[in-house]
Structure formats: C-alpha cells, structure tokens
PDB file of C-alpha atoms in Angstrom:
ATOM      1  CA  MET A 857     -11.976 -27.282   1.167  1.00 82.00           C
ATOM      2  CA  THR A 858     -11.830 -26.003  -2.409  1.00 87.00           C
ATOM      3  CA  PRO A 859     -10.164 -22.659  -3.171  1.00 89.00           C
ATOM      4  CA  LEU A 860     -13.538 -21.138  -4.081  1.00 91.00           C
ATOM      5  CA  LEU A 861     -15.037 -22.132  -0.729  1.00 95.00           C
ATOM      6  CA  VAL A 862     -11.992 -20.723   1.060  1.00 95.00           C
ATOM      7  CA  PHE A 863     -12.564 -17.384  -0.685  1.00 96.00           C
ATOM      8  CA  LEU A 864     -16.300 -17.361   0.061  1.00 96.00           C
ATOM      9  CA  ASN A 865     -15.733 -18.153   3.733  1.00 97.00           C
ATOM     10  CA  SER A 866     -12.967 -15.535   3.889  1.00 97.00           C
ATOM     11  CA  ALA A 867     -15.375 -12.958   2.462  1.00 97.00           C
ATOM     12  CA  PHE A 868     -17.982 -13.880   5.106  1.00 97.00           C
ATOM     13  CA  ILE A 869     -15.386 -13.580   7.908  1.00 97.00           C
ATOM     14  CA  THR A 870     -14.227 -10.216   6.573  1.00 97.00           C
ATOM     15  CA  VAL A 871     -17.749  -8.792   6.328  1.00 97.00           C
ATOM     16  CA  ALA A 872     -18.519  -9.919   9.883  1.00 97.00           C
ATOM     17  CA  LEU A 873     -15.337  -8.409  11.343  1.00 97.00           C
ATOM     18  CA  GLN A 874     -15.592  -5.102   9.502  1.00 97.00           C
ATOM     19  CA  LEU A 875     -19.287  -4.646  10.348  1.00 97.00           C
ATOM     20  CA  ALA A 876     -18.542  -5.385  14.006  1.00 96.00           C
ATOM     21  CA  GLY A 877     -15.746  -2.811  13.950  1.00 95.00           C
ATOM     22  CA  PHE A 878     -18.004  -0.280  12.254  1.00 96.00           C
ATOM     23  CA  ALA A 879     -20.825  -0.854  14.756  1.00 96.00           C
ATOM     24  CA  HIS A 880     -18.496  -0.200  17.692  1.00 94.00           C
ATOM     25  CA  GLY A 881     -16.796   2.765  16.031  1.00 92.00           C
ATOM     26  CA  TYR A 882     -20.041   4.451  15.062  1.00 93.00           C
ATOM     27  CA  ALA A 883     -21.663   3.848  18.459  1.00 94.00           C
ATOM     28  CA  PHE A 884     -18.722   5.422  20.309  1.00 91.00           C
ATOM     29  CA  ARG A 885     -17.693   7.880  17.536  1.00 90.00           C
ATOM     30  CA  THR A 886     -14.150   6.537  17.423  1.00 87.00           C
ATOM     31  CA  GLU A 887     -11.721   5.144  14.854  1.00 85.00           C
ATOM     32  CA  PHE A 888      -9.496   3.683  17.578  1.00 82.00           C
ATOM     33  CA  PHE A 889      -9.971   0.061  16.483  1.00 84.00           C
ATOM     34  CA  TYR A 890      -9.922   0.698  12.727  1.00 88.00           C
ATOM     35  CA  ASP A 891      -6.328  -0.373  12.043  1.00 84.00           C
ATOM     36  CA  ILE A 892      -6.506  -3.014  14.774  1.00 85.00           C
ATOM     37  CA  ILE A 893      -9.527  -4.627  13.117  1.00 90.00           C
ATOM     38  CA  GLY A 894      -7.732  -4.474   9.779  1.00 90.00           C
ATOM     39  CA  GLY A 895      -4.691  -6.260  11.176  1.00 88.00           C
ATOM     40  CA  PHE A 896      -6.826  -8.774  13.065  1.00 90.00           C
ATOM     41  CA  ASN A 897      -8.777  -9.463   9.866  1.00 94.00           C
ATOM     42  CA  TYR A 898      -5.557 -10.346   8.030  1.00 94.00           C
ATOM     43  CA  LEU A 899      -4.510 -12.625  10.881  1.00 92.00           C
ATOM     44  CA  VAL A 900      -7.868 -14.407  11.066  1.00 95.00           C
ATOM     45  CA  LEU A 901      -7.936 -15.070   7.303  1.00 96.00           C
ATOM     46  CA  THR A 902      -4.380 -16.374   7.437  1.00 96.00           C
ATOM     47  CA  VAL A 903      -5.123 -18.729  10.334  1.00 95.00           C
ATOM     48  CA  PHE A 904      -8.325 -19.888   8.659  1.00 97.00           C
ATOM     49  CA  SER A 905      -6.534 -20.648   5.370  1.00 96.00           C
ATOM     50  CA  VAL A 906      -3.832 -22.586   7.232  1.00 96.00           C
ATOM     51  CA  LEU A 907      -6.364 -24.635   9.221  1.00 95.00           C
ATOM     52  CA  VAL A 908      -8.254 -25.738   6.107  1.00 94.00           C
ATOM     53  CA  SER A 909      -5.086 -26.175   4.044  1.00 93.00           C
ATOM     54  CA  ASP A 910      -4.088 -29.572   2.685  1.00 87.00           C
ATOM     55  CA  GLY A 911      -0.651 -30.509   4.031  1.00 88.00           C
ATOM     56  CA  TRP A 912       0.391 -26.995   4.974  1.00 90.00           C
ATOM     57  CA  VAL A 913       3.240 -27.973   7.318  1.00 90.00           C
ATOM     58  CA  ALA A 914       4.892 -30.195   4.694  1.00 87.00           C
ATOM     59  CA  ASP A 915       4.611 -27.665   1.871  1.00 90.00           C
ATOM     60  CA  GLY A 916       7.540 -25.235   2.039  1.00 89.00           C
ATOM     61  CA  ARG A 917       5.959 -22.886  -0.479  1.00 92.00           C
ATOM     62  CA  LYS A 918       2.842 -22.482   1.674  1.00 94.00           C
ATOM     63  CA  VAL A 919       4.779 -22.058   4.900  1.00 94.00           C
ATOM     64  CA  ALA A 920       7.190 -19.478   3.491  1.00 95.00           C
ATOM     65  CA  ALA A 921       4.476 -17.430   1.736  1.00 96.00           C
ATOM     66  CA  THR A 922       2.307 -17.430   4.864  1.00 97.00           C
ATOM     67  CA  LEU A 923       5.082 -16.370   7.223  1.00 97.00           C
ATOM     68  CA  ILE A 924       6.274 -13.545   4.950  1.00 97.00           C
ATOM     69  CA  PHE A 925       2.665 -12.427   4.521  1.00 97.00           C
ATOM     70  CA  VAL A 926       2.110 -12.294   8.292  1.00 95.00           C
ATOM     71  CA  ALA A 927       5.330 -10.292   8.716  1.00 94.00           C
ATOM     72  CA  SER A 928       4.263  -7.877   5.982  1.00 94.00           C
ATOM     73  CA  ARG A 929       0.758  -7.230   7.296  1.00 91.00           C
ATOM     74  CA  GLY A 930       1.887  -7.181  10.901  1.00 89.00           C
ATOM     75  CA  TRP A 931       4.400  -4.465  10.131  1.00 88.00           C
ATOM     76  CA  LEU A 932       2.051  -2.331   8.057  1.00 82.00           C
ATOM     77  CA  LEU A 933      -0.772  -2.322  10.575  1.00 81.00           C
ATOM     78  CA  SER A 934       1.619  -1.747  13.499  1.00 85.00           C
ATOM     79  CA  PHE A 935       3.171   1.175  11.651  1.00 81.00           C
ATOM     80  CA  LEU A 936      -0.191   2.729  10.795  1.00 76.00           C
ATOM     81  CA  ALA A 937      -1.392   2.376  14.384  1.00 76.00           C
ATOM     82  CA  TRP A 938       1.870   3.890  15.710  1.00 80.00           C
ATOM     83  CA  ARG A 939       1.646   6.785  13.258  1.00 75.00           C
ATOM     84  CA  ALA A 940      -1.972   7.520  14.220  1.00 71.00           C
ATOM     85  CA  HIS A 941      -0.935   7.467  17.890  1.00 73.00           C
ATOM     86  CA  GLU A 942       1.981   9.839  17.226  1.00 75.00           C
ATOM     87  CA  ARG A 943      -0.328  12.230  15.411  1.00 70.00           C
ATOM     88  CA  GLY A 944      -2.978  12.049  18.136  1.00 70.00           C
ATOM     89  CA  GLY A 945      -5.510  10.256  15.981  1.00 68.00           C
ATOM     90  CA  ASP A 946      -6.345   9.725  12.331  1.00 72.00           C
ATOM     91  CA  SER A 947      -7.526  12.948  10.704  1.00 74.00           C
ATOM     92  CA  ARG A 948      -9.228  11.021   7.887  1.00 76.00           C
ATOM     93  CA  PHE A 949     -12.079  10.217  10.256  1.00 84.00           C
ATOM     94  CA  ASP A 950     -12.585  13.616  11.888  1.00 81.00           C
ATOM     95  CA  ALA A 951     -15.439  14.628   9.609  1.00 85.00           C
ATOM     96  CA  VAL A 952     -17.095  11.232   9.137  1.00 88.00           C
ATOM     97  CA  LYS A 953     -17.188   9.460  12.519  1.00 88.00           C
ATOM     98  CA  ASP A 954     -20.706  10.724  13.157  1.00 88.00           C
ATOM     99  CA  LYS A 955     -21.975  10.106   9.603  1.00 92.00           C
ATOM    100  CA  PHE A 956     -23.343   6.595   9.196  1.00 94.00           C
ATOM    101  CA  GLY A 957     -22.906   6.166   5.446  1.00 93.00           C
ATOM    102  CA  LYS A 958     -19.538   7.876   5.020  1.00 92.00           C
ATOM    103  CA  PHE A 959     -18.044   6.132   8.051  1.00 93.00           C
ATOM    104  CA  LEU A 960     -19.327   2.781   6.799  1.00 95.00           C
ATOM    105  CA  VAL A 961     -17.544   3.319   3.468  1.00 93.00           C
ATOM    106  CA  PHE A 962     -14.170   3.344   5.254  1.00 92.00           C
ATOM    107  CA  TRP A 963     -14.898  -0.065   6.767  1.00 95.00           C
ATOM    108  CA  ILE A 964     -16.162  -1.466   3.474  1.00 95.00           C
ATOM    109  CA  VAL A 965     -13.016  -0.294   1.684  1.00 91.00           C
ATOM    110  CA  GLN A 966     -10.832  -1.782   4.407  1.00 92.00           C
ATOM    111  CA  GLY A 967     -12.652  -5.109   4.048  1.00 96.00           C
ATOM    112  CA  MET A 968     -12.103  -5.077   0.270  1.00 94.00           C
ATOM    113  CA  TRP A 969      -8.462  -4.170   0.813  1.00 92.00           C
ATOM    114  CA  VAL A 970      -7.892  -7.038   3.252  1.00 95.00           C
ATOM    115  CA  LEU A 971      -9.663  -9.610   1.089  1.00 96.00           C
ATOM    116  CA  LEU A 972      -8.076  -8.598  -2.198  1.00 96.00           C
ATOM    117  CA  ILE A 973      -4.542  -8.260  -0.835  1.00 96.00           C
ATOM    118  CA  SER A 974      -4.855 -11.631   0.919  1.00 97.00           C
ATOM    119  CA  SER A 975      -6.205 -13.448  -2.138  1.00 97.00           C
ATOM    120  CA  PRO A 976      -2.935 -14.869  -3.566  1.00 97.00           C
ATOM    121  CA  VAL A 977      -1.909 -16.286  -0.166  1.00 97.00           C
ATOM    122  CA  LEU A 978      -5.401 -17.696   0.364  1.00 97.00           C
ATOM    123  CA  PHE A 979      -5.116 -19.283  -3.075  1.00 96.00           C
ATOM    124  CA  ILE A 980      -1.722 -20.799  -2.259  1.00 95.00           C
ATOM    125  CA  ASN A 981      -2.893 -22.240   1.063  1.00 95.00           C
ATOM    126  CA  ALA A 982      -6.114 -23.576  -0.476  1.00 94.00           C
ATOM    127  CA  SER A 983      -4.274 -25.431  -3.233  1.00 91.00           C
ATOM    128  CA  PRO A 984      -3.598 -29.194  -3.012  1.00 87.00           C
ATOM    129  CA  ALA A 985      -0.459 -30.172  -1.131  1.00 80.00           C
ATOM    130  CA  SER A 986       2.646 -30.301  -3.313  1.00 74.00           C
ATOM    131  CA  ALA A 987       5.075 -33.178  -2.879  1.00 59.00           C
ATOM    132  CA  SER A 988       7.699 -31.495  -5.040  1.00 69.00           C
ATOM    133  CA  PRO A 989      10.119 -29.000  -3.510  1.00 74.00           C
ATOM    134  CA  ALA A 990       9.941 -25.326  -4.391  1.00 79.00           C
ATOM    135  CA  SER A 991      11.492 -24.587  -7.776  1.00 88.00           C
ATOM    136  CA  THR A 992      14.187 -22.014  -8.512  1.00 93.00           C
ATOM    137  CA  ARG A 993      11.419 -19.760  -9.818  1.00 94.00           C
ATOM    138  CA  ASP A 994       9.473 -20.166  -6.563  1.00 95.00           C
ATOM    139  CA  ALA A 995      12.597 -19.356  -4.544  1.00 95.00           C
ATOM    140  CA  ALA A 996      13.226 -16.225  -6.629  1.00 97.00           C
ATOM    141  CA  LEU A 997       9.638 -15.026  -6.154  1.00 97.00           C
ATOM    142  CA  LEU A 998       9.709 -15.726  -2.415  1.00 97.00           C
ATOM    143  CA  THR A 999      12.950 -13.731  -2.257  1.00 97.00           C
ATOM    144  CA  GLY A1000      11.267 -10.902  -4.144  1.00 97.00           C
ATOM    145  CA  PHE A1001       8.309 -11.056  -1.750  1.00 97.00           C
ATOM    146  CA  LEU A1002      10.661 -10.837   1.223  1.00 97.00           C
ATOM    147  CA  LEU A1003      12.671  -8.017  -0.366  1.00 97.00           C
ATOM    148  CA  GLY A1004       9.463  -6.074  -0.937  1.00 97.00           C
ATOM    149  CA  VAL A1005       8.632  -6.351   2.759  1.00 96.00           C
ATOM    150  CA  ALA A1006      12.193  -5.345   3.689  1.00 96.00           C
ATOM    151  CA  PHE A1007      12.084  -2.298   1.401  1.00 95.00           C
ATOM    152  CA  GLU A1008       8.826  -1.144   2.955  1.00 94.00           C
ATOM    153  CA  VAL A1009       9.948  -1.671   6.553  1.00 95.00           C
ATOM    154  CA  VAL A1010      13.380  -0.056   6.109  1.00 96.00           C
ATOM    155  CA  ALA A1011      11.951   2.917   4.204  1.00 96.00           C
ATOM    156  CA  ASP A1012       9.225   3.501   6.803  1.00 93.00           C
ATOM    157  CA  VAL A1013      11.744   3.335   9.661  1.00 94.00           C
ATOM    158  CA  GLN A1014      14.193   5.659   7.899  1.00 96.00           C
ATOM    159  CA  LYS A1015      11.464   8.203   7.191  1.00 94.00           C
ATOM    160  CA  ALA A1016      10.100   8.034  10.761  1.00 91.00           C
ATOM    161  CA  ARG A1017      13.595   8.495  12.191  1.00 94.00           C
ATOM    162  CA  TRP A1018      14.182  11.479   9.898  1.00 95.00           C
ATOM    163  CA  VAL A1019      10.941  13.067  11.107  1.00 92.00           C
ATOM    164  CA  LYS A1020      11.906  12.439  14.752  1.00 91.00           C
ATOM    165  CA  GLN A1021      15.265  14.115  14.158  1.00 93.00           C
ATOM    166  CA  GLY A1022      13.607  17.331  13.022  1.00 93.00           C
ATOM    167  CA  ARG A1023      13.201  16.823   9.260  1.00 93.00           C
ATOM    168  CA  GLN A1024      16.787  17.811   8.485  1.00 91.00           C
ATOM    169  CA  GLY A1025      17.203  19.149   4.963  1.00 91.00           C
ATOM    170  CA  GLY A1026      13.493  19.786   4.474  1.00 93.00           C
ATOM    171  CA  PHE A1027      12.758  16.559   2.585  1.00 95.00           C
ATOM    172  CA  CYS A1028      13.853  13.007   3.252  1.00 96.00           C
ATOM    173  CA  THR A1029      16.963  11.688   1.495  1.00 96.00           C
ATOM    174  CA  ALA A1030      17.976   9.195   4.185  1.00 95.00           C
ATOM    175  CA  GLY A1031      18.953   5.662   3.203  1.00 96.00           C
ATOM    176  CA  LEU A1032      16.694   4.256   0.494  1.00 97.00           C
ATOM    177  CA  TRP A1033      15.182   7.694  -0.044  1.00 98.00           C
ATOM    178  CA  GLN A1034      18.424   8.684  -1.804  1.00 97.00           C
ATOM    179  CA  PHE A1035      17.558   6.247  -4.594  1.00 98.00           C
ATOM    180  CA  SER A1036      13.755   6.449  -4.713  1.00 98.00           C
ATOM    181  CA  ARG A1037      11.269   9.176  -3.882  1.00 98.00           C
ATOM    182  CA  HIS A1038       8.803   6.536  -2.637  1.00 97.00           C
ATOM    183  CA  PRO A1039      10.735   3.360  -1.705  1.00 97.00           C
ATOM    184  CA  ASN A1040       8.023   2.229   0.722  1.00 95.00           C
ATOM    185  CA  TYR A1041       5.412   2.210  -2.057  1.00 96.00           C
ATOM    186  CA  PHE A1042       7.821   0.378  -4.346  1.00 97.00           C
ATOM    187  CA  GLY A1043       8.215  -2.303  -1.677  1.00 96.00           C
ATOM    188  CA  GLU A1044       4.444  -2.611  -1.258  1.00 95.00           C
ATOM    189  CA  MET A1045       3.891  -3.101  -4.996  1.00 97.00           C
ATOM    190  CA  LEU A1046       6.791  -5.527  -5.370  1.00 97.00           C
ATOM    191  CA  GLN A1047       5.366  -7.776  -2.649  1.00 96.00           C
ATOM    192  CA  TRP A1048       2.031  -8.425  -4.283  1.00 97.00           C
ATOM    193  CA  TRP A1049       3.319  -8.921  -7.815  1.00 98.00           C
ATOM    194  CA  CYS A1050       5.776 -11.521  -6.493  1.00 98.00           C
ATOM    195  CA  VAL A1051       3.236 -13.403  -4.407  1.00 97.00           C
ATOM    196  CA  TRP A1052       0.684 -13.371  -7.245  1.00 97.00           C
ATOM    197  CA  LEU A1053       3.247 -14.872  -9.641  1.00 97.00           C
ATOM    198  CA  LEU A1054       4.200 -17.357  -6.926  1.00 96.00           C
ATOM    199  CA  ALA A1055       0.560 -18.458  -6.737  1.00 95.00           C
ATOM    200  CA  PHE A1056       0.778 -19.566 -10.382  1.00 94.00           C
ATOM    201  CA  SER A1057       2.763 -22.598  -9.206  1.00 91.00           C
ATOM    202  CA  CYS A1058      -0.375 -23.677  -7.319  1.00 91.00           C
ATOM    203  CA  SER A1059      -2.755 -23.092 -10.224  1.00 91.00           C
ATOM    204  CA  SER A1060      -3.934 -25.415 -12.987  1.00 90.00           C
ATOM    205  CA  GLY A1061      -2.260 -23.224 -15.591  1.00 92.00           C
ATOM    206  CA  VAL A1062      -2.923 -20.058 -17.552  1.00 94.00           C
ATOM    207  CA  THR A1063      -6.605 -20.959 -17.899  1.00 95.00           C
ATOM    208  CA  ASP A1064      -7.144 -20.996 -14.124  1.00 95.00           C
ATOM    209  CA  VAL A1065      -9.787 -18.289 -13.663  1.00 95.00           C
ATOM    210  CA  LEU A1066      -9.415 -18.128  -9.897  1.00 95.00           C
ATOM    211  CA  TRP A1067      -5.664 -17.534 -10.165  1.00 96.00           C
ATOM    212  CA  TRP A1068      -6.299 -14.686 -12.594  1.00 97.00           C
ATOM    213  CA  ALA A1069      -8.857 -13.276 -10.155  1.00 96.00           C
ATOM    214  CA  THR A1070      -6.152 -13.015  -7.497  1.00 97.00           C
ATOM    215  CA  SER A1071      -4.305 -10.548  -9.742  1.00 97.00           C
ATOM    216  CA  ALA A1072      -6.670  -8.079  -8.038  1.00 96.00           C
ATOM    217  CA  SER A1073      -4.094  -8.044  -5.222  1.00 97.00           C
ATOM    218  CA  PRO A1074      -1.250  -6.266  -7.081  1.00 97.00           C
ATOM    219  CA  LEU A1075      -3.640  -4.346  -9.345  1.00 97.00           C
ATOM    220  CA  PHE A1076      -5.688  -2.980  -6.443  1.00 94.00           C
ATOM    221  CA  THR A1077      -2.462  -2.044  -4.643  1.00 95.00           C
ATOM    222  CA  MET A1078      -1.167  -0.154  -7.664  1.00 96.00           C
ATOM    223  CA  HIS A1079      -4.493   1.588  -8.182  1.00 95.00           C
ATOM    224  CA  ILE A1080      -4.633   2.771  -4.563  1.00 92.00           C
ATOM    225  CA  LEU A1081      -1.010   3.916  -4.471  1.00 95.00           C
ATOM    226  CA  LEU A1082      -0.837   5.475  -7.944  1.00 96.00           C
ATOM    227  CA  ASN A1083      -4.311   6.855  -8.633  1.00 95.00           C
ATOM    228  CA  VAL A1084      -6.274   7.636  -5.456  1.00 89.00           C
ATOM    229  CA  PRO A1085      -5.873  11.352  -4.587  1.00 88.00           C
ATOM    230  CA  ALA A1086      -6.179  10.875  -0.829  1.00 81.00           C
ATOM    231  CA  THR A1087      -3.189   8.577  -0.471  1.00 87.00           C
ATOM    232  CA  GLY A1088      -0.022   7.183  -2.012  1.00 92.00           C
ATOM    233  CA  VAL A1089       1.989   8.735  -4.831  1.00 96.00           C
ATOM    234  CA  THR A1090      -0.830  10.978  -6.045  1.00 94.00           C
ATOM    235  CA  HIS A1091      -1.300  12.521  -2.607  1.00 92.00           C
ATOM    236  CA  ALA A1092       2.447  13.067  -2.110  1.00 94.00           C
ATOM    237  CA  ASN A1093       2.983  14.760  -5.473  1.00 95.00           C
ATOM    238  CA  GLY A1094       1.339  17.381  -7.660  1.00 94.00           C
ATOM    239  CA  LYS A1095       0.096  20.406  -5.724  1.00 93.00           C
ATOM    240  CA  ASN A1096       1.382  18.909  -2.460  1.00 93.00           C
ATOM    241  CA  LEU A1097       4.955  19.469  -3.652  1.00 95.00           C
ATOM    242  CA  LYS A1098       4.430  23.217  -3.255  1.00 94.00           C
ATOM    243  CA  ARG A1099       6.024  23.278   0.205  1.00 93.00           C
ATOM    244  CA  TYR A1100       9.258  21.860  -1.196  1.00 95.00           C
ATOM    245  CA  TYR A1101       9.439  24.125  -4.215  1.00 94.00           C
ATOM    246  CA  ASP A1102       8.633  27.166  -2.075  1.00 94.00           C
ATOM    247  CA  LYS A1103      11.286  26.454   0.560  1.00 94.00           C
ATOM    248  CA  PHE A1104      13.945  24.487  -1.329  1.00 94.00           C
ATOM    249  CA  PRO A1105      13.368  25.183  -5.043  1.00 93.00           C
ATOM    250  CA  GLU A1106      16.829  24.315  -6.333  1.00 94.00           C
ATOM    251  CA  THR A1107      17.742  21.419  -4.057  1.00 95.00           C
ATOM    252  CA  TYR A1108      14.352  19.751  -4.397  1.00 96.00           C
ATOM    253  CA  ALA A1109      14.319  20.192  -8.186  1.00 95.00           C
ATOM    254  CA  GLU A1110      17.767  18.549  -8.269  1.00 96.00           C
ATOM    255  CA  TYR A1111      16.596  15.696  -6.040  1.00 97.00           C
ATOM    256  CA  ARG A1112      13.520  15.113  -8.171  1.00 96.00           C
ATOM    257  CA  ALA A1113      15.467  15.190 -11.434  1.00 95.00           C
ATOM    258  CA  SER A1114      18.057  12.685 -10.196  1.00 97.00           C
ATOM    259  CA  THR A1115      15.850  10.327  -8.142  1.00 97.00           C
ATOM    260  CA  SER A1116      13.448   7.686  -9.442  1.00 98.00           C
ATOM    261  CA  ILE A1117       9.855   7.976  -8.328  1.00 97.00           C
ATOM    262  CA  LEU A1118       9.574   4.280  -7.335  1.00 97.00           C
ATOM    263  CA  LEU A1119      12.285   1.847  -8.452  1.00 97.00           C
ATOM    264  CA  PRO A1120      15.437   2.431  -6.361  1.00 97.00           C
ATOM    265  CA  MET A1121      18.243   3.119  -8.821  1.00 97.00           C
ATOM    266  CA  VAL A1122      21.244   5.290  -9.682  1.00 96.00           C
ATOM    267  CA  GLY A1123      21.703   7.322 -12.847  1.00 96.00           C
ATOM    268  CA  TYR A1124      18.048   8.295 -13.064  1.00 97.00           C
ATOM    269  CA  ARG A1125      18.760  11.689 -14.594  1.00 96.00           C
ATOM    270  CA  HIS A1126      20.220   9.947 -17.653  1.00 97.00           C
ATOM    271  CA  VAL A1127      17.111   7.827 -18.307  1.00 97.00           C
ATOM    272  CA  PRO A1128      15.170   9.026 -21.415  1.00 97.00           C
ATOM    273  CA  MET A1129      11.942  10.824 -20.546  1.00 96.00           C
ATOM    274  CA  ILE A1130       9.841   8.352 -22.524  1.00 97.00           C
ATOM    275  CA  LEU A1131      11.020   5.544 -20.239  1.00 97.00           C
ATOM    276  CA  LYS A1132      10.402   7.655 -17.125  1.00 97.00           C
ATOM    277  CA  ARG A1133       6.842   8.369 -18.251  1.00 96.00           C
ATOM    278  CA  THR A1134       6.090   4.737 -19.127  1.00 96.00           C
ATOM    279  CA  MET A1135       8.103   1.917 -17.580  1.00 96.00           C
ATOM    280  CA  LEU A1136       9.196   3.863 -14.487  1.00 97.00           C
ATOM    281  CA  LEU A1137       5.721   5.391 -13.872  1.00 97.00           C
ATOM    282  CA  ASP A1138       7.007   8.942 -13.304  1.00 97.00           C
ATOM    283  CA  LEU A1139       3.803  10.279 -14.817  1.00 96.00           C
ATOM    284  CA  GLU A1140       3.216  13.850 -15.889  1.00 95.00           C
ATOM    285  CA  ARG A1141       0.267  14.234 -13.535  1.00 95.00           C
ATOM    286  CA  TYR A1142       2.653  13.909 -10.575  1.00 96.00           C
ATOM    287  CA  GLU A1143       4.493  17.099 -11.569  1.00 95.00           C
ATOM    288  CA  TYR A1144       3.997  20.318  -9.624  1.00 93.00           C
ATOM    289  CA  ARG A1145       2.574  23.089 -11.760  1.00 85.00           C
ATOM    290  CA  PRO A1146       2.743  26.445  -9.927  1.00 79.00           C
ATOM    291  CA  GLN A1147       0.574  28.268 -12.452  1.00 67.00           C
ATOM    292  CA  ALA A1148      -2.208  25.689 -12.105  1.00 53.00           C
ATOM    293  CA  ASP A1149      -1.950  25.928  -8.333  1.00 52.00           C
ATOM    294  CA  VAL A1150      -2.255  29.724  -8.459  1.00 49.00           C
ATOM    295  CA  THR A1151      -5.217  29.471 -10.828  1.00 49.00           C
ATOM    296  CA  SER A1152      -6.913  26.956  -8.527  1.00 50.00           C
ATOM    297  CA  SER A1153      -6.381  29.190  -5.488  1.00 46.00           C
ATOM    298  CA  THR A1154      -7.698  32.217  -7.363  1.00 44.00           C
ATOM    299  CA  SER A1155     -10.795  30.306  -8.488  1.00 43.00           C
ATOM    300  CA  SER A1156     -11.463  29.132  -4.933  1.00 42.00           C
ATOM    301  CA  THR A1157     -11.139  32.704  -3.644  1.00 37.00           C
ATOM    302  CA  ARG A1158     -13.483  34.020  -6.282  1.00 40.00           C
ATOM    303  CA  GLY A1159     -15.939  31.232  -5.543  1.00 43.00           C
ATOM    304  CA  GLY A1160     -15.848  32.105  -1.848  1.00 43.00           C
ATOM    305  CA  LYS A1161     -16.560  35.775  -2.568  1.00 42.00           C
ATOM    306  CA  ALA A1162     -19.426  34.888  -4.878  1.00 41.00           C
ATOM    307  CA  GLU A1163     -21.137  32.950  -2.138  1.00 44.00           C
TER     308      GLU A1163
END
C-alpha cells in the first residue's frame, strides 16, 4: 500500500473512531471515553500501519520508531486519564457536554491531533523496506526521540509526586523542573522533531511532498503548546502566574530569571535576552504583567456593573 493510501485509510479510521466516541459521549453526556478513544485511535493507526508495511519486522528503523511511538502515546494518554480521574473529571467538558456543536469540536480536534502527530510514523511504516541498516544519523534521531519521551515521562511523574506531597515550596522545582520551567513540553516537542527528521531517511529526498506534509506533526505540537491559550505554555504563564507572584514574589522571580522556559540547561540567567526571546522561545507574551491584570479585572467589573 502506498504512503498516500495509508494516510487516507488512517484518516477514515480516525473519523470513524472519533465520531463513534462523540456519539456515545453526547448521548450519555459524558467525556469518560474521550482520552481512551484518543489512545485507542493511536494504537489502531499504529497496528494498521504495521500490518500494511513492507518488511516491517526486518527493518530496524521501522520497529524502533513504532515501539517508541507506542510508548510515548501510551504514557501520555494514561497520564491524562489518571489526571482526569484524580481531579474527578475533566473540567474542559463541563459546559459543552450537552451542546452538540461545541462538544463535537473537541472530538474533531482530537482526531486531527492523533492523525497529525502520527503522520511521521505512518510515513516511516508505509515506506518501502530498507535492506540497509540504520545510519548513525538514524540512531541519533531515534535516541533523541526516546530522550524526548523520557523527559516527558520523568517530568510528569516528578510534578505529580510534588503535588501529592503537598506542593512544597509553592511551585515545582523537583528534578528536571530545576533546569526547565516546562520540561514535559520540551520533551513533547523534541519527540516529534526527531521522528519527523528520522522520516526523511524513508523519503525520496527534499522534493518529497508527503514527507514535508508530515512536518505538521512537530509544527502542530508547537502551535498547541506555545500558542493556544487553553493549554500548554500560554496557559501556564502570563496572567496565570499571578498566584506565584502574589505568594512567593522574590523566590519565584529568582526561579524564573534563572530557569529556562523549555530547554533544560544551567546558566540561564547569563544568556542574553535576545537569545531568550528568539532561540529559547521565552517570549515576552509569557511574562506576567500585574498592571495589565489589574486593568483587565477593573474592566470586567465595570462591564458587569454596566449590564
């Protein structure tokens, strides 16, 4: 089966699964199976791509990429399901479970997320079997892929343990969080850039349009984690830093000044601001601005009185 047909069939499978999940969720007004369907969708696409793959068992690149991918998605969906259970549900759905259109959007977005994130691995498995062993470059990218998964898992576990222990210190500085303010997001981004570059080894070269299309995987990940207000770095910063600056103004300001926003590193305070704002993605819009927050609150109050 050609790579294009693998993608088209994967899209059909994804639409069917997400619509089935939506139909059940809307009928019973529940988001219980949302993350489960997402994880199952990843698994089904992976199994499908392996079954139609040419010489999958004999191709070390395909086997390694697939196994790391399954570990990555298995962890993420397990963690999200556990977190929703710990919190007694997923508050994102409280106001939309009974609204057909808005609830459907969540399932559509999840389907896009699954398909786009999976695309480099689908591309790798759909490529012709390779008789040559993995190159040094392939090995380095597979290592980077695995490290990205490890960063995400370790950071999530360290943060969850810190929360369980009573949020000592007010903000998390345990383990990897000493060196990055968002090590889990760094790990997530690292994964998909590595696997996309790995997929180049299975392409026909820089003119391969389908390989370029799979760059949607790391780009979509970065967009969601860096730009979408409801999640990721944007959600964790800006006005949502108020609780830290109110309770721990000096210690949190010190932590922020000396800790990279994504890339785990030491000596961050000595990095020139121009590099922080560009290469290291510590963007100005992530800063907390008390005056703007006060202005916003005042405007909201005035608006409420006017009504």
